[in-house]
Structure formats: structure tokens, C-alpha cells
Coordinates of C-alpha atoms in Angstrom, one line a residue:
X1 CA 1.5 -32.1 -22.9
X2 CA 3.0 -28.7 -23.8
X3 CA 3.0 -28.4 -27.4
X4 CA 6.0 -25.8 -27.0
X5 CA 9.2 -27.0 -27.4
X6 CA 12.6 -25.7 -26.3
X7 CA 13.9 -24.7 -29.5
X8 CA 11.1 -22.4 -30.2
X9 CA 12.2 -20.5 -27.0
X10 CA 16.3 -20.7 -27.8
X11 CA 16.6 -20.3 -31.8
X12 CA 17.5 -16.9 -31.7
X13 CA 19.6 -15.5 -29.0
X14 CA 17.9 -13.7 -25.9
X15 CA 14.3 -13.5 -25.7
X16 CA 12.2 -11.1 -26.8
X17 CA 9.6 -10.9 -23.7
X18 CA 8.2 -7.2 -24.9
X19 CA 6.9 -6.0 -28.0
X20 CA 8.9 -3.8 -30.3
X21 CA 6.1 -1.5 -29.8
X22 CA 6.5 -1.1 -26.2
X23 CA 10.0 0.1 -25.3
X24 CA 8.5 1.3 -21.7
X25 CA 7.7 -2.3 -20.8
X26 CA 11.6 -2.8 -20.1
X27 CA 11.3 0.1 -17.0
X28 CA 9.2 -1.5 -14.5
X29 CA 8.7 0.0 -10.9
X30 CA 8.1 -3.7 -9.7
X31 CA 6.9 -6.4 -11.2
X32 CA 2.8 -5.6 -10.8
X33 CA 3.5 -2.0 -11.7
X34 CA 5.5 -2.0 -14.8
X35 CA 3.8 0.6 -16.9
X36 CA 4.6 3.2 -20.0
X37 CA 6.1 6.3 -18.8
X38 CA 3.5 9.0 -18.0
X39 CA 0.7 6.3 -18.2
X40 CA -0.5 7.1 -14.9
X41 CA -0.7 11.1 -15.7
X42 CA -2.7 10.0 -18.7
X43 CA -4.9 7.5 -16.3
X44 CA -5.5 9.9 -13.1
X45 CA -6.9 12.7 -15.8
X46 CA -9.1 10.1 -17.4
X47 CA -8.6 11.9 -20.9
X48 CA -9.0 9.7 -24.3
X49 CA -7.0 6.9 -23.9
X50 CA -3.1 6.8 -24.7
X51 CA -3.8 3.7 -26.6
X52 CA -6.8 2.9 -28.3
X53 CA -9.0 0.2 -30.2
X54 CA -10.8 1.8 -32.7
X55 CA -14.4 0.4 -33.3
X56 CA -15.6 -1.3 -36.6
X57 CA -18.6 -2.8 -38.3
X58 CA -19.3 -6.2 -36.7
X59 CA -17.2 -9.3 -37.9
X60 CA -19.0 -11.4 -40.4
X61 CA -21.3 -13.9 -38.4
X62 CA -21.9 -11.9 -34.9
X63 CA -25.8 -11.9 -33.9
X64 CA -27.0 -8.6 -35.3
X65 CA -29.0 -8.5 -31.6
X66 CA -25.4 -8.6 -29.9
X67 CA -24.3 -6.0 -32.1
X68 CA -27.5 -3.6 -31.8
X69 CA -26.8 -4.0 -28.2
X70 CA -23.1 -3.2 -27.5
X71 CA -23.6 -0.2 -30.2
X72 CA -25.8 1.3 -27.8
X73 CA -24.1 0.4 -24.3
X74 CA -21.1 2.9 -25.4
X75 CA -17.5 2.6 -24.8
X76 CA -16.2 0.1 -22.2
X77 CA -12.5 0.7 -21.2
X78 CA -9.6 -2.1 -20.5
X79 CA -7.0 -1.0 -17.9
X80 CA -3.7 -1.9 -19.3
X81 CA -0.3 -2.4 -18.0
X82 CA 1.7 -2.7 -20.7
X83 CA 5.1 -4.3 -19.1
X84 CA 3.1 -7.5 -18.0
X85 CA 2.4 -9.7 -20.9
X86 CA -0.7 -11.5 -19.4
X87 CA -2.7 -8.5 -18.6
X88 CA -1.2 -6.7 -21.7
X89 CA -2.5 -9.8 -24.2
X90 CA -6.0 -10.2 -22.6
X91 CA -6.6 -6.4 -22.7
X92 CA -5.6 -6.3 -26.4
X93 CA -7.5 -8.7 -27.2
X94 CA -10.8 -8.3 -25.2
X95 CA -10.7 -4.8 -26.2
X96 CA -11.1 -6.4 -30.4
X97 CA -13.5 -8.9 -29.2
X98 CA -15.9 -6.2 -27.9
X99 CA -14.9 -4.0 -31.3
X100 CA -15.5 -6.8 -33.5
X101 CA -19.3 -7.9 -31.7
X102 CA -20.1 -4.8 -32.9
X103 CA -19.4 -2.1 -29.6
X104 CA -16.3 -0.1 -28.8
X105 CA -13.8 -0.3 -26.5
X106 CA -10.4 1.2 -26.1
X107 CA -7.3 0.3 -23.9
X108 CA -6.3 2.8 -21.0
X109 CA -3.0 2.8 -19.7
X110 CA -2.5 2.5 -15.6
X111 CA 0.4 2.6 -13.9
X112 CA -0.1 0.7 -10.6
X113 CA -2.9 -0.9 -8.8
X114 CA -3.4 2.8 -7.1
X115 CA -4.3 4.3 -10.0
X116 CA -6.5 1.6 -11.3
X117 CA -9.0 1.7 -8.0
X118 CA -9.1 5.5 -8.3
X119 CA -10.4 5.1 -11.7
X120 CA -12.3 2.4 -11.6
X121 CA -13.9 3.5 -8.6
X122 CA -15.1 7.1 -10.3
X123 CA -16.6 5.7 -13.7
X124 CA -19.1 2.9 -14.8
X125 CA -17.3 1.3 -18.0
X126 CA -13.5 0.0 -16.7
X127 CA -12.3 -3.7 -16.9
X128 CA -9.4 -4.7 -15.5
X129 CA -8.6 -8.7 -16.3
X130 CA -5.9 -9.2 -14.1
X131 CA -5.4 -8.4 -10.3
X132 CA -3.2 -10.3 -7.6
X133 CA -5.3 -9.7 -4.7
X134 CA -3.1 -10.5 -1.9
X135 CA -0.4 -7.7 -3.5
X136 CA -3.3 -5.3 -2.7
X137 CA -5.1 -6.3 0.5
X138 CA -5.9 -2.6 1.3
X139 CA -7.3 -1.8 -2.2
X140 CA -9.3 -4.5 -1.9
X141 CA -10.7 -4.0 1.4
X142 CA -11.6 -0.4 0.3
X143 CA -12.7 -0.6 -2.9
X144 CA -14.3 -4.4 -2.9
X145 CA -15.7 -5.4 0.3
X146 CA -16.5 -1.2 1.8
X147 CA -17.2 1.3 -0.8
X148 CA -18.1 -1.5 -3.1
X149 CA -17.3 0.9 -6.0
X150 CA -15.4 -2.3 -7.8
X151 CA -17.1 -5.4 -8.2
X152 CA -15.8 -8.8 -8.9
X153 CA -16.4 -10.1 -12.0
X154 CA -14.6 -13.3 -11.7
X155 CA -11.9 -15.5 -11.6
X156 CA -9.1 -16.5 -13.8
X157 CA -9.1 -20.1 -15.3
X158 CA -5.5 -20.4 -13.8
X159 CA -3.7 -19.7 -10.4
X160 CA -1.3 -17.2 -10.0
X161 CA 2.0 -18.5 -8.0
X162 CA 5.1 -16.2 -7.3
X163 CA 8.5 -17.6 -5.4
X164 CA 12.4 -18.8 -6.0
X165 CA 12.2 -21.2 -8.6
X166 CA 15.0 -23.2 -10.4
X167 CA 15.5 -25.5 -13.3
X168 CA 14.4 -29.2 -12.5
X169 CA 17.4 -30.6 -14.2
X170 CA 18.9 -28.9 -10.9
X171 CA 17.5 -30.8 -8.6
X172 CA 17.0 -34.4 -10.8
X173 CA 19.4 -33.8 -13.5
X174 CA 18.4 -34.7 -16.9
X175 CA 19.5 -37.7 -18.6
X176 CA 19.1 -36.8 -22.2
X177 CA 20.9 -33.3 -22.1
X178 CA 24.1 -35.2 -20.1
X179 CA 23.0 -33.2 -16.8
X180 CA 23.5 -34.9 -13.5
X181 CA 21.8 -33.4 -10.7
X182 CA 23.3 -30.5 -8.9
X183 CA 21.2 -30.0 -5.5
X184 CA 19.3 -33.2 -4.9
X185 CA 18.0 -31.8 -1.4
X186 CA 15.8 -29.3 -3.2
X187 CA 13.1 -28.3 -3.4
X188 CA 13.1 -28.3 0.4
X189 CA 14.6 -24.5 1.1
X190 CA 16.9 -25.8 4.3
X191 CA 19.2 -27.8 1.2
X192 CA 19.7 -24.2 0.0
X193 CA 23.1 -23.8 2.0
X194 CA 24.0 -27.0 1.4
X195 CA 24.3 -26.0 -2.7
X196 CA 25.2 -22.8 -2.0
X197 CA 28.6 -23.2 -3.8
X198 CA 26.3 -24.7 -7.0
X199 CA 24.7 -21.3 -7.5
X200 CA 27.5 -19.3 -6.7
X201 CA 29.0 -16.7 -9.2
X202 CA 31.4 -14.1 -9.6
X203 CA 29.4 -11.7 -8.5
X204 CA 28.7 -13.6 -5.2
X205 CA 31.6 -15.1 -4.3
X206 CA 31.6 -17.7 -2.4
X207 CA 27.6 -17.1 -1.6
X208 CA 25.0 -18.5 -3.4
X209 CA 23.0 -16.3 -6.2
X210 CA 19.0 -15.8 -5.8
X211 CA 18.3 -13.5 -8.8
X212 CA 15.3 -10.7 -9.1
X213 CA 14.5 -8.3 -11.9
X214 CA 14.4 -5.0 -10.8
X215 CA 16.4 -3.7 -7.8
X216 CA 12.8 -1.4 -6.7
X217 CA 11.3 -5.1 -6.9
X218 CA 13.1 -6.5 -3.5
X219 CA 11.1 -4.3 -0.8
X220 CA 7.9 -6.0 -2.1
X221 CA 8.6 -9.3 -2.4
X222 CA 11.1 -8.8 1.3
X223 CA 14.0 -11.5 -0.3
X224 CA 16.5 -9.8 1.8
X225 CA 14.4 -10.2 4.7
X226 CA 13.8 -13.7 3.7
X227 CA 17.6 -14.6 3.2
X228 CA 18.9 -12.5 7.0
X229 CA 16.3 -14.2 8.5
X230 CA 16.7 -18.1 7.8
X231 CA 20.1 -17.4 7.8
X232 CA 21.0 -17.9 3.8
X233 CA 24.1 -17.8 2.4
X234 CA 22.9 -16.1 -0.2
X235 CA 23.3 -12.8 -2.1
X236 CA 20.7 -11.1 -4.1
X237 CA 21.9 -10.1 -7.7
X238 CA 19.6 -8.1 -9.9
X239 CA 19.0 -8.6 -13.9
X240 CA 17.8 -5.0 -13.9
X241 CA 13.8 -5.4 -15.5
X242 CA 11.4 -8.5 -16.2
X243 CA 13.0 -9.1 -19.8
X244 CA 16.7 -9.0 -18.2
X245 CA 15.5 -12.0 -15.6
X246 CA 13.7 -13.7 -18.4
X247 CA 17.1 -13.9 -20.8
X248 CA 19.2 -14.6 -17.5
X249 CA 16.9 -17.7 -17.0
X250 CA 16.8 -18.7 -20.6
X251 CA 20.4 -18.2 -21.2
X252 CA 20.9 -21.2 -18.1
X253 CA 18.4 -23.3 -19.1
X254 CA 19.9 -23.7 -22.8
X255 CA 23.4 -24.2 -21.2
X256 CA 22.2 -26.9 -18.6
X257 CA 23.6 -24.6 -15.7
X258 CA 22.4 -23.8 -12.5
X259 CA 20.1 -20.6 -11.9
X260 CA 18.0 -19.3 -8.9
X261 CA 15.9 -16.7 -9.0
X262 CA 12.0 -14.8 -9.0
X263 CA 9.7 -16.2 -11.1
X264 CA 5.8 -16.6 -11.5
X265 CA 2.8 -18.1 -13.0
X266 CA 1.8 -18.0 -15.5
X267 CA 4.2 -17.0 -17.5
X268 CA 5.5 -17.6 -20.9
X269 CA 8.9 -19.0 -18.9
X270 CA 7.2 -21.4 -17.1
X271 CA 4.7 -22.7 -19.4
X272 CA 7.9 -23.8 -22.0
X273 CA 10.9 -24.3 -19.7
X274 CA 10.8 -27.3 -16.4
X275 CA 11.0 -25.1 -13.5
X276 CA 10.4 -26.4 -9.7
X277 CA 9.4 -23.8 -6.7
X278 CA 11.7 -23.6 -3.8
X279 CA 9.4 -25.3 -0.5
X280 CA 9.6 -22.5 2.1
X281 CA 7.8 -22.5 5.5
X282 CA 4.1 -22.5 5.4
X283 CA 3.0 -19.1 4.3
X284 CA 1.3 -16.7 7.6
X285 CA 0.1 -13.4 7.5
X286 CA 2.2 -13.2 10.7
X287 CA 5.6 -13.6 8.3
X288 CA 4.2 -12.0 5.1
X289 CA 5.3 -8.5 5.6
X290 CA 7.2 -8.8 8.3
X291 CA 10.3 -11.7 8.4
X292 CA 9.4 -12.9 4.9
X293 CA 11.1 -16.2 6.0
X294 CA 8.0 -17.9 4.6
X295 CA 6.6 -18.9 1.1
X296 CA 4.5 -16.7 -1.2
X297 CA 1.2 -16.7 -0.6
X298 CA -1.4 -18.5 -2.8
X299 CA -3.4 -16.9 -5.0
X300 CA -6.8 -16.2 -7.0
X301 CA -6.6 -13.9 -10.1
X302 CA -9.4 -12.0 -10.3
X303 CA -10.8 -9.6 -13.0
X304 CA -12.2 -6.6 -11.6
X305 CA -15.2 -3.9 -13.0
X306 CA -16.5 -0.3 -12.2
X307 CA -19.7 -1.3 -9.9
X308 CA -21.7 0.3 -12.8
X309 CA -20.6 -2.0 -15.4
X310 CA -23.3 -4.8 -14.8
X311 CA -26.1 -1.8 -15.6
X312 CA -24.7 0.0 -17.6
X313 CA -23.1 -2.7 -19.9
X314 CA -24.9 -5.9 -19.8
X315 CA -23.4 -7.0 -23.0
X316 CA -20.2 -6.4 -22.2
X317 CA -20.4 -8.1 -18.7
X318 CA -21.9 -11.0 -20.2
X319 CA -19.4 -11.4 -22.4
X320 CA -16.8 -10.9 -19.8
X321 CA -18.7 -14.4 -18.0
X322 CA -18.7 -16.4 -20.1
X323 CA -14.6 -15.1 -21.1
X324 CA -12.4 -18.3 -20.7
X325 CA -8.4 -18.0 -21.2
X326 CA -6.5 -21.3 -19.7
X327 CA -3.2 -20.9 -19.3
X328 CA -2.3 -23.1 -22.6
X329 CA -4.6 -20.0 -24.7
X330 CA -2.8 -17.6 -22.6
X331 CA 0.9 -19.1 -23.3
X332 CA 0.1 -19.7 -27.1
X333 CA -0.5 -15.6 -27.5
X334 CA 2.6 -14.9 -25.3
X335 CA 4.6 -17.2 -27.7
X336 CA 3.5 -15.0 -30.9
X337 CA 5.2 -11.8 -28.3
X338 CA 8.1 -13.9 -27.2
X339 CA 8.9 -15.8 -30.4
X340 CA 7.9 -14.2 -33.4
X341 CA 8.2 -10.6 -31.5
X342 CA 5.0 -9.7 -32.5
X343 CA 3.2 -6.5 -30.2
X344 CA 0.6 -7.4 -28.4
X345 CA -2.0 -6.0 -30.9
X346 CA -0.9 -8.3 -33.4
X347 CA -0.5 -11.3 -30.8
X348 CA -4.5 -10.8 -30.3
X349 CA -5.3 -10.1 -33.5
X350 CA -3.8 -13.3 -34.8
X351 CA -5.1 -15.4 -32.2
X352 CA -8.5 -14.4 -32.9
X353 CA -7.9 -14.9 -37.1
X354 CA -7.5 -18.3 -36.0
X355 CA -10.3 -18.4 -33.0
X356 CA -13.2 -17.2 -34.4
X357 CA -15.3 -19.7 -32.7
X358 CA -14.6 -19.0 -30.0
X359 CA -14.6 -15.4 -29.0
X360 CA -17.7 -15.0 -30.5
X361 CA -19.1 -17.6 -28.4
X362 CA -18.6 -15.2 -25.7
X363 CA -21.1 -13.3 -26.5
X364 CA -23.7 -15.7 -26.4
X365 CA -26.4 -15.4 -23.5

């Protein structure tokens, strides 16, 4: 059972789904390239780090052997974007782990997937924990399976999802909160006319609402493409960035009213909030990219390395297999960010205060 409860996520207004720290995260390009401004100048010249980890003496109770042996691997780096909490969390707090065993790393700054395979490709030390492989088929193909200058290091302990989700309560109402439902039909997309007067608004008229953050988002996920082509009644609105959409659906959800829009997992939204995915037609790589009149596909998370890392940082690339972050570890760091508006430093740096156990059992052979 989640051991979040709504009123953690509603006590205090709108969300806070970025760190005071990080006023760039609120100006994404889309939502897998939302980055600090002039991140990717600071990336391509592959200078000292915008942001940084510094190193320390070990933690009490690492194995001096682990620590002899990161101190003389040298300085790993963890590619960071610092808009999306997941990859911005796991980087932070990686980047401790591998400072607090005893070695040093520091987080680097990326703007898009582009960037990260050019630098990844040129160097021997870069992690990056988090990357949605069909949003990057041709990076992949390039870097992965021909040059092989990125290697896989693994997987994530979740799956990633993306598509038009709503509240539950829309579709089977919710008896304790007085909510009858609203669109029974759902989550089968061809009921989406049919309620198209549920999720209207004044700023649609007599159309339904489908909601996305950023307006640069819509080319990549192809929504309008989606809605012209099975003939939706629909009209796209935009929140305007990733923490706008977050406070549009939390604002709904506390009120009990309808909302449709982008969402993803995982995700601090839909780890503490009932949400249900919209059914389209089967996803094909005929559709995707094309017509879009199809779902999302499905998708693996992988974490990705310099092809050098393995040799040249055996430590560190053990560590990184036997690195485990479920989704319920993942949600309890982005509730330290989203509730208590903690950066993402102090997120990690908490969780491991109270994990201790556990990260340094990733070092273990």
C-alpha cells in the first residue's frame, strides 16, 4: 500500500515539484530535455562541472578496500538534467554514494539526450541513470548497438509509461469523497467523445480539454496528430512547464473534478494520486511518428555508461550493479522535493542519513 496520503500532497496550496535551488527546472524544451540554461554550453565543452559533489573522507563503516579503490579509479561523472526529478534525485544521490565510499564524483549538467551521447561517447567516466530508449531510437542505434561507445549498464527496477491519463474517481467515482462517476466508458479512448462535455472548459468551449505542459512538448508526443486523426473532439490546452501540469492536476484532484491530460511513470503524481491511462489502439511503429492515433509505447529505463567505465572504474560499475531504486525509494525522495521543498541535494542527502544500510551495501562485491 502507498504509505503517502493525499494530505501530504494538498496541505499547502500548489505543489512544489522543483527545488528552490533550481529555478531553470520550470523552462523545459520538452519533457526529456528540461535542463538549466546554458547547461548544454557547459556539457559540449566538457569543462569542470556546473554543479558538483565535492569528495570527502569515507563515511564511518565503508570497507577501507572499497575506499583504497574508488580513491584510485578517479572522478566518475553523473549526467544531470535537472528539470526531471527522477534523473535529478538519483544523480544527486549516486554522486554522494560514490563520495561517501571513499571516491569522487561530481554531477554534469546536459541538456538533451544529444548532448549526453556526444559526451558520453568521447570520455571513459560518465553515468547517466535514466534514458527512455524508445524517445531516442537513433541515439541508440548509433551509440549502443554501432559505435558501441555507450554501454548498457542496466535496467531500472520500474517501467516507464507515458500517455493521457485521468483521475479514477472519473471513470468509477468515489464513494467516500461524494463523487459519482463522470465517464464510465473510460478508460476505452472511443468513450472520449462521448464525455467530451465532462472535460470541457472555458478555454475549450464546447470541446473537451486534453492538457500538456509545455506548448514545444506537443510535436514529440504528436497529441494533435492523435486528436485530427481519431477524430476527437478535443482541444489541446497547455499548463506552460512540468510544475504548471503537476499543480493543474493536483488542483482537480483535491476538488474531485474532472482533468485530462499528459502524464508519466514514475512520477511523484502518480505514485500519491489514483490515476487511470486512457486505452488507445495497440501501439505500431507504423503509427508512432506518423498518425499518433495509437498509445505510447512501452518502455525499459535504462542507465547508460562511457564504454570505458567497466575498465576504467570497476568500483564504480560494481556499485552501479548492484544499485536498486524501486519506485516506492524513488517516490519517498521525490516527496522530500515535492513536500517539504527540499533541493535535490538535500532530498539525497537525507535519504541516505536514514539508509545507510543500504547504499553501502552497494558497494559490496
Amino acid at each position: 500500500m502507498n504509505r503517502f496520503k493525499l494530505s501530504r500532497l494538498t496541505s499547502n496550496g500548489r505543489p512544489r515539484l522543483v527545488p528552490r535551488s533550481s529555478p531553470s527546472a520550470a523552462l523545459p524544451k520538452a519533457r526529456v530535455r528540461a535542463s538549466a540554461v546554458g547547461a548544454a554550453l557547459c556539457a559540449l565543452m566538457l569543462v569542470t562541472s556546473c554543479a558538483q559533489t565535492e569528495s570527502k573522507a569515507p563515511a564511518k563503516g565503508v570497507d577501507k578496500d572499497v575506499s583504497k579503490a574508488l580513491a584510485g579509479e578517479g572522478e566518475v561523472e553523473f549526467l544531470i538534467s535537472d528539470g526531471l526529478t527522477e534523473n535529478a534525485l538519483q544523480s544527486n544521490l549516486l554522486a554522494k554514494v560514490v563520495n561517501a565510499l571513499g571516491g569522487k564524483a561530481k554531477l554534469t549538467p546536459v541538456s538533451d539526450y544529444a548532448v549526453m551521447s556526444t559526451a558520453m561517447s568521447k570520455s571513459d567516466n560518465m553515468i547517466r541513470t535514466d534514458f527512455w530508449r524508445w524517445q531516442a531510437p537513433d541515439i541508440w542505434n548509433k551509440y549502443v548497438e554501432k559505435e558501441k561507445s555507450i554501454v548498457e549498464i542496466g535496467t531500472s527496477d520500474y517501467p516507464g509509461e507515458e500517455g493521457w491519463y485521468v483521475p479514477t474517481y472519473v471513470i468509477k467515482g468515489d464513494k467516500k469523497r461524494g463523487i459519482k462517476p463522470m465517464c464510465p466508458g473510460l478508460p476505452d479512448w472511443k468513450a472520449l467523445n462521448d464525455c467530451a462535455d465532462v472535460f470541457a472548459t472555458a478555454k475549450t468551449g464546447k470541446k473537451g480539454q486534453y492538457m500538456e505542459g509545455a506548448e514545444s512538448w506537443a510535436p514529440f508526443y504528436g497529441d494533435q496528430q492523435r486528436i485530427d486523426n481519431l477524430d476527437l473532439n478535443y482541444k489541446m490546452v497547455y499548463a506552460g512547464s512540468e510544475p504548471a501540469l503537476m499543480a493543474e492536476l493536483k488542483r482537480a484532484y483535491q476538488r474531485g473534478e474532472p482533468w485530462l491530460g499528459l502524464m508519466w511513470r514514475p512520477n511523484y503524481a502518480t505514485q500519491v494520486m489514483d490515476l487511470t491511462r486512457i486505452e488507445f489502439p495497440k501501439y505500431s511503429t507504423k503509427c508512432w511518428g506518423t498518425t499518433y492515433a495509437c498509445q505510447w509505447p512501452e518502455t525499459v529505463i535504462y542507465t547508460l555508461g562511457s564504454s570505458g567505465l567497466k575498465e576504467k572504474h570497476p568500483t564504480v560499475w560494481n556499485l552501479m550493479q548492484n544499485y536498486e531504486m524501486p519506485a516506492e525509494r524513488l517516490a519517498e525522495m521525490q516527496g522530500y522535493v515535492v513536500d517539504d521543498g527540499m533541493s535535490f541535494e538535500d532530498a539525497a542527502q537525507k535519504w541516505m542519513d536514514e539508509n545507510p544500510d543500504v547504499w553501502k551495501a552497494w558497494a559490496k562485491s
